mmCIF file of C-alpha atoms in Angstrom:
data_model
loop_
_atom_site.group_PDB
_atom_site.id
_atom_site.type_symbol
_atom_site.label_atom_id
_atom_site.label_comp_id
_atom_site.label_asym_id
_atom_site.label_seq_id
_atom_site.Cartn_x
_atom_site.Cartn_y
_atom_site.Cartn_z
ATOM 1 C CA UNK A 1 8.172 -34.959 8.542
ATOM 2 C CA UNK A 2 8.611 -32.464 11.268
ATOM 3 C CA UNK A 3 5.448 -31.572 13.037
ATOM 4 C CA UNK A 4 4.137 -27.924 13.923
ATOM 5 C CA UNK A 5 2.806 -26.563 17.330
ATOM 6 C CA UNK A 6 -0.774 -25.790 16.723
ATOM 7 C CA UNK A 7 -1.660 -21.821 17.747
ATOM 8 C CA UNK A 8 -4.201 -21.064 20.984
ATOM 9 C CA UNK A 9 -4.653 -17.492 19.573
ATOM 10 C CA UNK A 10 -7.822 -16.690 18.288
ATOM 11 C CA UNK A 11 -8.609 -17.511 14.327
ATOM 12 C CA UNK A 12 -9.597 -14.785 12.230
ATOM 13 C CA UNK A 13 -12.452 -15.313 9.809
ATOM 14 C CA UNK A 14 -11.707 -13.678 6.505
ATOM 15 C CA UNK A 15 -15.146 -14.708 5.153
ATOM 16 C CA UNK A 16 -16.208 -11.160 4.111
ATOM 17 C CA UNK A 17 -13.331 -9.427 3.330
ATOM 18 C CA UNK A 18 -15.624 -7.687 0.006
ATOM 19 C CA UNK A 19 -17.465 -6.079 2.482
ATOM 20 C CA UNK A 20 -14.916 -4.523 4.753
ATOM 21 C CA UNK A 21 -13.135 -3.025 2.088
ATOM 22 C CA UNK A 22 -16.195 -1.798 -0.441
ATOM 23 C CA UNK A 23 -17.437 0.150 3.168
ATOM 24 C CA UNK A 24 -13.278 1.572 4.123
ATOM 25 C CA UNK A 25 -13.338 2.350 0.791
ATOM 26 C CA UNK A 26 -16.836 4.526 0.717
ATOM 27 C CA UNK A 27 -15.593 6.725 4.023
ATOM 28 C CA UNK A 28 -12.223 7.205 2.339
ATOM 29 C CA UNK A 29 -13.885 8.235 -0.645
ATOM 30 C CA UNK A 30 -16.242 10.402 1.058
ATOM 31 C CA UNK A 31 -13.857 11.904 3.242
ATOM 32 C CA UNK A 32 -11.786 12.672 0.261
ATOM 33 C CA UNK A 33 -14.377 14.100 -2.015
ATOM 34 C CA UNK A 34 -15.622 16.288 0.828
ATOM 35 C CA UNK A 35 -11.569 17.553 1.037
ATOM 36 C CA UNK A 36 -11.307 18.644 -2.271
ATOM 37 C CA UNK A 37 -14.528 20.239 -2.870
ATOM 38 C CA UNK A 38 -13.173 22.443 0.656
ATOM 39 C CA UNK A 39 -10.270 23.481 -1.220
ATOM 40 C CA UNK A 40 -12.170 24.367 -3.694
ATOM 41 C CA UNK A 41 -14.859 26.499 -2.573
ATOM 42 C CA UNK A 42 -12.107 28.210 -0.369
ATOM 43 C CA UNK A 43 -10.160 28.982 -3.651
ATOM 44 C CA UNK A 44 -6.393 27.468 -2.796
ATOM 45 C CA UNK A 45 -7.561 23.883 -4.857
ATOM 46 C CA UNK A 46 -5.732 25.375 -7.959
ATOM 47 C CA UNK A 47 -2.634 24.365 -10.552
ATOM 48 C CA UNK A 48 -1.212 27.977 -10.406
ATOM 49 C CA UNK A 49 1.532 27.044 -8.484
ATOM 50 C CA UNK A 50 3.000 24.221 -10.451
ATOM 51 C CA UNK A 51 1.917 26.045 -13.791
ATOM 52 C CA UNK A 52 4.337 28.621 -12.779
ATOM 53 C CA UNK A 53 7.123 26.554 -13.085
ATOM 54 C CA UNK A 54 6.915 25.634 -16.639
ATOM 55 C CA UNK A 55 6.905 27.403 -19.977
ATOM 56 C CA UNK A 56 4.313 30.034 -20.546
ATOM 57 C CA UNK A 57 3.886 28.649 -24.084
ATOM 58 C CA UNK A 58 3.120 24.925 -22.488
ATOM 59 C CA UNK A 59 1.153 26.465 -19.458
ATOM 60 C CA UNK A 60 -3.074 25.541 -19.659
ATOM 61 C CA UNK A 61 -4.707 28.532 -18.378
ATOM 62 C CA UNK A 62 -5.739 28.740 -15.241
ATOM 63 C CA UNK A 63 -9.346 28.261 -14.574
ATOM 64 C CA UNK A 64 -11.772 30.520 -13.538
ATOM 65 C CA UNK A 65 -13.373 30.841 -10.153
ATOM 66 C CA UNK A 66 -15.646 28.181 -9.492
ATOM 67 C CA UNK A 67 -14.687 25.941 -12.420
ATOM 68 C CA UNK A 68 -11.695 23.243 -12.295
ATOM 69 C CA UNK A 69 -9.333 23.057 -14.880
ATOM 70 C CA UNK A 70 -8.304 19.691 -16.841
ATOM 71 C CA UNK A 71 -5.085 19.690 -14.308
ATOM 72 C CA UNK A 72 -7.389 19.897 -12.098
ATOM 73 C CA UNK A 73 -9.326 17.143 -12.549
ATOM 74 C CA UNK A 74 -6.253 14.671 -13.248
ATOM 75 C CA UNK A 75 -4.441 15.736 -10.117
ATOM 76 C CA UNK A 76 -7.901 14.901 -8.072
ATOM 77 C CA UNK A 77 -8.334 11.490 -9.344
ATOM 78 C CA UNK A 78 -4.477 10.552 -9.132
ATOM 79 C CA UNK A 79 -4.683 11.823 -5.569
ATOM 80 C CA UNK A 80 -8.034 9.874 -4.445
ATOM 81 C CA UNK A 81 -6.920 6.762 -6.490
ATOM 82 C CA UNK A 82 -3.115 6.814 -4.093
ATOM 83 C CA UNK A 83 -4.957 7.195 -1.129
ATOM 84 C CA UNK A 84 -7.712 4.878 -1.342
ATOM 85 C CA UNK A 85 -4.745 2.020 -2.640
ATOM 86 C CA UNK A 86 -2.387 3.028 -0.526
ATOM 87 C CA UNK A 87 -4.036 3.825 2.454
ATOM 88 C CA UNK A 88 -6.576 0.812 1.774
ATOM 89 C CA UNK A 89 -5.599 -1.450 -0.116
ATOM 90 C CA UNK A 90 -2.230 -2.204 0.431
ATOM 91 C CA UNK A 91 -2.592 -2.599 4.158
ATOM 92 C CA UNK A 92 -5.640 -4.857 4.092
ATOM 93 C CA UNK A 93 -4.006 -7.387 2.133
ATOM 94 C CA UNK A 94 -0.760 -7.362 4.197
ATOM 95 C CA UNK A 95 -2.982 -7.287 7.135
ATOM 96 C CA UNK A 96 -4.660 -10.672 5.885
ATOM 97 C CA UNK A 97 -1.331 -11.840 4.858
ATOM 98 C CA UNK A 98 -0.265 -11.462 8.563
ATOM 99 C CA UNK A 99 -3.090 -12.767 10.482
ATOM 100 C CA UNK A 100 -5.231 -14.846 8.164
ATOM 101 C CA UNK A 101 -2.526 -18.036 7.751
ATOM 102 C CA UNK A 102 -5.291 -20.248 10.467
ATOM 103 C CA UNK A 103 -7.998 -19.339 7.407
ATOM 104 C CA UNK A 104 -8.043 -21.762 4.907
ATOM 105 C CA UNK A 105 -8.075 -19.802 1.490
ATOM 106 C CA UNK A 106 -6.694 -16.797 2.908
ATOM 107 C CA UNK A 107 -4.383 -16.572 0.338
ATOM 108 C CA UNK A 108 -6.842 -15.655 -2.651
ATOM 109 C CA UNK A 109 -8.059 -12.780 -0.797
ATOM 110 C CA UNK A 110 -4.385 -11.490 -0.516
ATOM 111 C CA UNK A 111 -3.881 -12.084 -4.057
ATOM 112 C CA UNK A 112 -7.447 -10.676 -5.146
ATOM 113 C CA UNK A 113 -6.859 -7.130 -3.178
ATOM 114 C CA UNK A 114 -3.627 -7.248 -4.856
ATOM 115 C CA UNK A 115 -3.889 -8.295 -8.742
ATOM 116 C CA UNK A 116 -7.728 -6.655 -8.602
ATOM 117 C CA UNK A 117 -6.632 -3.501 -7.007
ATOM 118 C CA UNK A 118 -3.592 -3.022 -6.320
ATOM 119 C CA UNK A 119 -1.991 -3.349 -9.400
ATOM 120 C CA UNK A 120 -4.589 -2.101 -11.914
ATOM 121 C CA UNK A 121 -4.570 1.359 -9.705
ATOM 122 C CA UNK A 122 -1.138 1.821 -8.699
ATOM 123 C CA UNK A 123 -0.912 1.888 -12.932
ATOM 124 C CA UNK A 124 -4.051 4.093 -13.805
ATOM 125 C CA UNK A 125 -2.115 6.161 -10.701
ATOM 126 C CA UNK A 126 0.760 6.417 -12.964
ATOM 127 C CA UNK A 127 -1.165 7.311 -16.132
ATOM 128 C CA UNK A 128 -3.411 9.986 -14.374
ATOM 129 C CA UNK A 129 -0.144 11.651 -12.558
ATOM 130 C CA UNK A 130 1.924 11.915 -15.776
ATOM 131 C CA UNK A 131 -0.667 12.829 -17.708
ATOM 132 C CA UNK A 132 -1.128 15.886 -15.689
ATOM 133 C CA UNK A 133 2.618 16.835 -15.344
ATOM 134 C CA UNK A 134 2.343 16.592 -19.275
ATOM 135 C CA UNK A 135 -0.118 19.605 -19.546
ATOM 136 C CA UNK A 136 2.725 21.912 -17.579
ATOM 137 C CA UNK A 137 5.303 20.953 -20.293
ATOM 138 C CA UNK A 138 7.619 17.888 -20.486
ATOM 139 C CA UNK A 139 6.106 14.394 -19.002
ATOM 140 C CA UNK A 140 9.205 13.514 -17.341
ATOM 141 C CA UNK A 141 10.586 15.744 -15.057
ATOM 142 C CA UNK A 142 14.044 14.711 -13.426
ATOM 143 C CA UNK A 143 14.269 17.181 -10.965
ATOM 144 C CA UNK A 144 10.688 16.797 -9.339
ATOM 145 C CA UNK A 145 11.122 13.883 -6.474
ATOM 146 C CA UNK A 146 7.364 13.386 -6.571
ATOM 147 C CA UNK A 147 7.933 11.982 -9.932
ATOM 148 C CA UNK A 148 10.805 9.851 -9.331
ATOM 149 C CA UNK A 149 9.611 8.587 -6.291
ATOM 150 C CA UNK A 150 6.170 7.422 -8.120
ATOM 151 C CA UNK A 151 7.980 5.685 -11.026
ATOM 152 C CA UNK A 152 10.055 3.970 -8.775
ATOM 153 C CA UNK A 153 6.903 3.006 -7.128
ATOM 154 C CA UNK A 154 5.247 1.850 -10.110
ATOM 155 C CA UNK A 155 7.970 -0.560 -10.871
ATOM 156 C CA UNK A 156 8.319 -1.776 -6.760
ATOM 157 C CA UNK A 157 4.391 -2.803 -6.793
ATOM 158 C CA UNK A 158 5.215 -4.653 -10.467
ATOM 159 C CA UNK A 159 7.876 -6.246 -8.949
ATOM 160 C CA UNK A 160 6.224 -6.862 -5.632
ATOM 161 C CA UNK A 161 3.285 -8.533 -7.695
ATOM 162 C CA UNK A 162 5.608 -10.857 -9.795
ATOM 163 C CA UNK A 163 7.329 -12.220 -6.718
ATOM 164 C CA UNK A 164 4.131 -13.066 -4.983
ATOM 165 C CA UNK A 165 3.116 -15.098 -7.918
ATOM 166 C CA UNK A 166 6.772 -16.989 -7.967
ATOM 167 C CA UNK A 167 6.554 -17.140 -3.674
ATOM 168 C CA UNK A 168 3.360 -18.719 -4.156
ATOM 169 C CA UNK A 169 4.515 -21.447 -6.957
ATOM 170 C CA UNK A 170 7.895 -22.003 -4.752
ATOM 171 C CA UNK A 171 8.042 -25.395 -2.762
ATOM 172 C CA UNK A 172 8.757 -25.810 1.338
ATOM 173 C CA UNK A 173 10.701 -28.262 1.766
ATOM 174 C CA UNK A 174 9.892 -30.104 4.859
ATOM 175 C CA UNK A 175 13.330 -31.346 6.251
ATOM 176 C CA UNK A 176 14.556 -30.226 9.579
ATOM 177 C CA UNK A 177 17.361 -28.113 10.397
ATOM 178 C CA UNK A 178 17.311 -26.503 6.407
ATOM 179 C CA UNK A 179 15.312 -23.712 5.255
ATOM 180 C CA UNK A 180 11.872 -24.742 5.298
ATOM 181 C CA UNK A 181 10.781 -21.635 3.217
ATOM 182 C CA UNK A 182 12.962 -21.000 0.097
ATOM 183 C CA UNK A 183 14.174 -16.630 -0.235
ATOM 184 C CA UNK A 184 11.459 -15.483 -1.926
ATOM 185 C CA UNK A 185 8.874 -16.462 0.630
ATOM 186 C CA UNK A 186 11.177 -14.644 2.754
ATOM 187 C CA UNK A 187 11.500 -11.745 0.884
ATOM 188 C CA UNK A 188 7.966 -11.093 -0.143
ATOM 189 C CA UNK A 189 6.139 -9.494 3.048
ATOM 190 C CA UNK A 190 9.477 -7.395 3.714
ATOM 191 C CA UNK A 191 9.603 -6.229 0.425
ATOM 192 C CA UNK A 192 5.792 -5.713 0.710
ATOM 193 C CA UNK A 193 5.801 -3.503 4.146
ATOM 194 C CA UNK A 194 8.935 -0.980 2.359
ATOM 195 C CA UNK A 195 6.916 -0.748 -0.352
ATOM 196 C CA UNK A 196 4.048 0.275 1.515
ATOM 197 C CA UNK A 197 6.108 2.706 3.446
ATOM 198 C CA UNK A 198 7.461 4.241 0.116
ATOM 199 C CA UNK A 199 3.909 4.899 -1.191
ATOM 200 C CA UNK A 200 3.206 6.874 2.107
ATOM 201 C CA UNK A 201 6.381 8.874 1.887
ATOM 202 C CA UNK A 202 4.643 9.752 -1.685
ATOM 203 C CA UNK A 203 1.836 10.385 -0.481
ATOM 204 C CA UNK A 204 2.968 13.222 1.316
ATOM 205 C CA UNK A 205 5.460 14.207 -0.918
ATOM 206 C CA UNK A 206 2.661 14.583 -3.470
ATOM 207 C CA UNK A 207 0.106 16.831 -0.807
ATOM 208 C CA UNK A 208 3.306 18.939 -0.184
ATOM 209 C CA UNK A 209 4.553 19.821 -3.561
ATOM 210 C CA UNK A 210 0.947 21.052 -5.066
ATOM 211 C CA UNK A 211 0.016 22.831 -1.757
ATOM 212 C CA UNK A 212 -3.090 21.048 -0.437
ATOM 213 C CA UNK A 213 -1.760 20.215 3.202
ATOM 214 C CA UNK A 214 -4.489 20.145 5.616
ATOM 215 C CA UNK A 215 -5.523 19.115 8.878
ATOM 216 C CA UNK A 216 -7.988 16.946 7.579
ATOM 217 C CA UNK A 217 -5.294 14.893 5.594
ATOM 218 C CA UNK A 218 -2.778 14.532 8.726
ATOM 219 C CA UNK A 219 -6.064 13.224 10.799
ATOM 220 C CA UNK A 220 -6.770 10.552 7.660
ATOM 221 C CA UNK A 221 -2.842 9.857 7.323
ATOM 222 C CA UNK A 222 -2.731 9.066 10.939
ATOM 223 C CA UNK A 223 -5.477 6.793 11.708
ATOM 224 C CA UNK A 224 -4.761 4.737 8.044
ATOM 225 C CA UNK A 225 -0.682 4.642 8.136
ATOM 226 C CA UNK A 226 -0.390 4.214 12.404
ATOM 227 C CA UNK A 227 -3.479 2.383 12.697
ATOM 228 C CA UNK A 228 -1.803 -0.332 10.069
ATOM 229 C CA UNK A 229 2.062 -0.018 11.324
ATOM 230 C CA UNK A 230 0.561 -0.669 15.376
ATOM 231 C CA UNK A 231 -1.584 -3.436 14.154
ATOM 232 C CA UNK A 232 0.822 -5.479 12.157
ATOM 233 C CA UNK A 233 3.310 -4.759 14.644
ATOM 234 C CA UNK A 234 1.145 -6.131 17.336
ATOM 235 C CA UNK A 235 1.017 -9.336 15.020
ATOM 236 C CA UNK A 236 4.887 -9.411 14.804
ATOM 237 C CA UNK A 237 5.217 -9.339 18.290
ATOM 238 C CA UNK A 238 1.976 -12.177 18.992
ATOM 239 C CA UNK A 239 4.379 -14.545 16.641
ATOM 240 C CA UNK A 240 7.350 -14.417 18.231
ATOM 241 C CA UNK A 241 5.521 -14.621 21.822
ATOM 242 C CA UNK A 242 3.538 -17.616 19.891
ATOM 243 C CA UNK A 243 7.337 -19.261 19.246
ATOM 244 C CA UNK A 244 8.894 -18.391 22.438
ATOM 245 C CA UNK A 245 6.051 -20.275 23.965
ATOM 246 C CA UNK A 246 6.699 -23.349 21.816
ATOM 247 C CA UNK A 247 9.721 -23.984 22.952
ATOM 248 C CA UNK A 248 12.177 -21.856 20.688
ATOM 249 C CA UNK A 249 14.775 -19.678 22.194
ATOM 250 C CA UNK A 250 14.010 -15.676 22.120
ATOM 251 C CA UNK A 251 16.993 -15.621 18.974
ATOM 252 C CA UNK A 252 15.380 -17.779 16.852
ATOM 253 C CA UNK A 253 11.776 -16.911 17.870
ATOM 254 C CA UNK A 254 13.046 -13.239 16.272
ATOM 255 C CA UNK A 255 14.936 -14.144 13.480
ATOM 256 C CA UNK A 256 14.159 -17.450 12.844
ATOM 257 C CA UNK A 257 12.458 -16.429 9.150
ATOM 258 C CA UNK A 258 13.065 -19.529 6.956
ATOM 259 C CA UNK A 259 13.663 -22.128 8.954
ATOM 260 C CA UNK A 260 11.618 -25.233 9.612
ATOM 261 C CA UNK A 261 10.673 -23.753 13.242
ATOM 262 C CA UNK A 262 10.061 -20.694 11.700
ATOM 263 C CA UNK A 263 6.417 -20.768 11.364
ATOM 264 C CA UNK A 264 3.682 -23.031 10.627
ATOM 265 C CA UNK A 265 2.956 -23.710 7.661
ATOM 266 C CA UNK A 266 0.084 -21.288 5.605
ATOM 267 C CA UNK A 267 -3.041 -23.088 5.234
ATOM 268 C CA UNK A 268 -3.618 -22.032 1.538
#
């Protein structure tokens, strides 16, 4: 059996993951609720613009000052559920995916942000989004790519949760010189990072089309989406430094994904 370099870097304890997230999740949330009620009391957090592009005899009226209407109310929730998951979420559990393989156990945290979150949102997302579309006329809109894109979504993070329960049940074979790690082991965390990038891209695609850009949302967009993308880079980069120094060639410290010198093995 072919034996693995043991890592100098530091270990990362992933003993209270709960508590990192519950408190994220409380500033996003606070952030977020203190965003909308700003649009509203300035008067621009309204559905007039999308009910304008529908059938007056479909069309909810348009609330009064100082009151929401039901679109309202649908398109706040769908938009404070997507950020919190995708902006949360998603990047905490690829986060302990990437740096919490020296933590035994790390993998039911992954899977718990995931199949807890992750997947129950990303659908009540869905529901809440199409739901309001549905008050402006038909529920399926072909020509809005805000709606395509979050379908297509839907079915990515269904598919992205299937395949992490089939990479987990997958054997690694042990053998030198053959793939240690069968395809979908390989194909998991990329699939996982596009994904996540395709939810951010929605993200904004969704601000854009009903008119709510703000400052306030590029400031929260930047320190959630580069904060993530510089910090799992960085842990890229420390694993193919962490290979080079093993003894592997730069080539195969960089694209050496599924071979036996690939990686050590995840302490699950």
């Amino acid at each position: 059996m072919q034996s693995f370099p043991t890592s100098d870097r530091p270990k990362i304890s992933l003993r209270h993951p709960n508590m990192f997230a519950f408190m994220s999740t409380f500033i996003t949330i606070a952030a977020s609720v203190a965003l909308a009620h700003h649009e509203h009391d300035q008067g621009r957090f309204r559905s007039a613009p999308i009910l304008k592009r529908g059938n007056d005899a479909s069309m909810s009226p348009i609330a009064k000052p100082g009151q929401w209407s039901k679109y309202d109310h649908l398109i706040t929730a769908h938009a404070l559920l997507a950020m919190i998951t995708f902006w949360i979420a998603v990047p905490a559990a690829a986060l302990v995916a990437r740096f919490g393989r020296d933590t035994p156990g790390w993998i039911k945290y992954h899977r718990r942000l995931q199949g807890f979150w992750t997947v129950p949102a990303t659908i009540a997302i869905s529901i809440l989004g199409l739901t309001a579309a549905g008050i402006n006329g038909s529920i399926f809109k072909a020509g809005d790519v805000h709606h395509i894109v979050g379908i297509i979504l839907l079915f990515l993070v269904l598919g992205q949760a299937l395949g992490g329960y089939i990479a987990e049940k997958a054997p690694i074979r042990r053998r030198p010189d053959v793939n240690a790690r069968p395809a979908i082991r390989i194909l998991h965390p990329i699939s996982g990072v596009v994904t996540a990038l395709i939810s951010w891209v929605q993200i904004r695609l969704g601000v854009n089309e009903n008119g709510h850009h703000t400052r306030l949302l590029d400031v929260l967009n930047i320190v959630f989406v580069g904060g993530f993308l510089l910090v799992y880079a960085y842990g890229l980069a420390a694993l193919v430094v962490e290979r080079h120094a093993a003894g592997r060639s730069w080539f195969n410290s960089i694209f050496g994904l599924g071979r036996a010198s690939a990686s050590r093995p995840p302490q699950i």
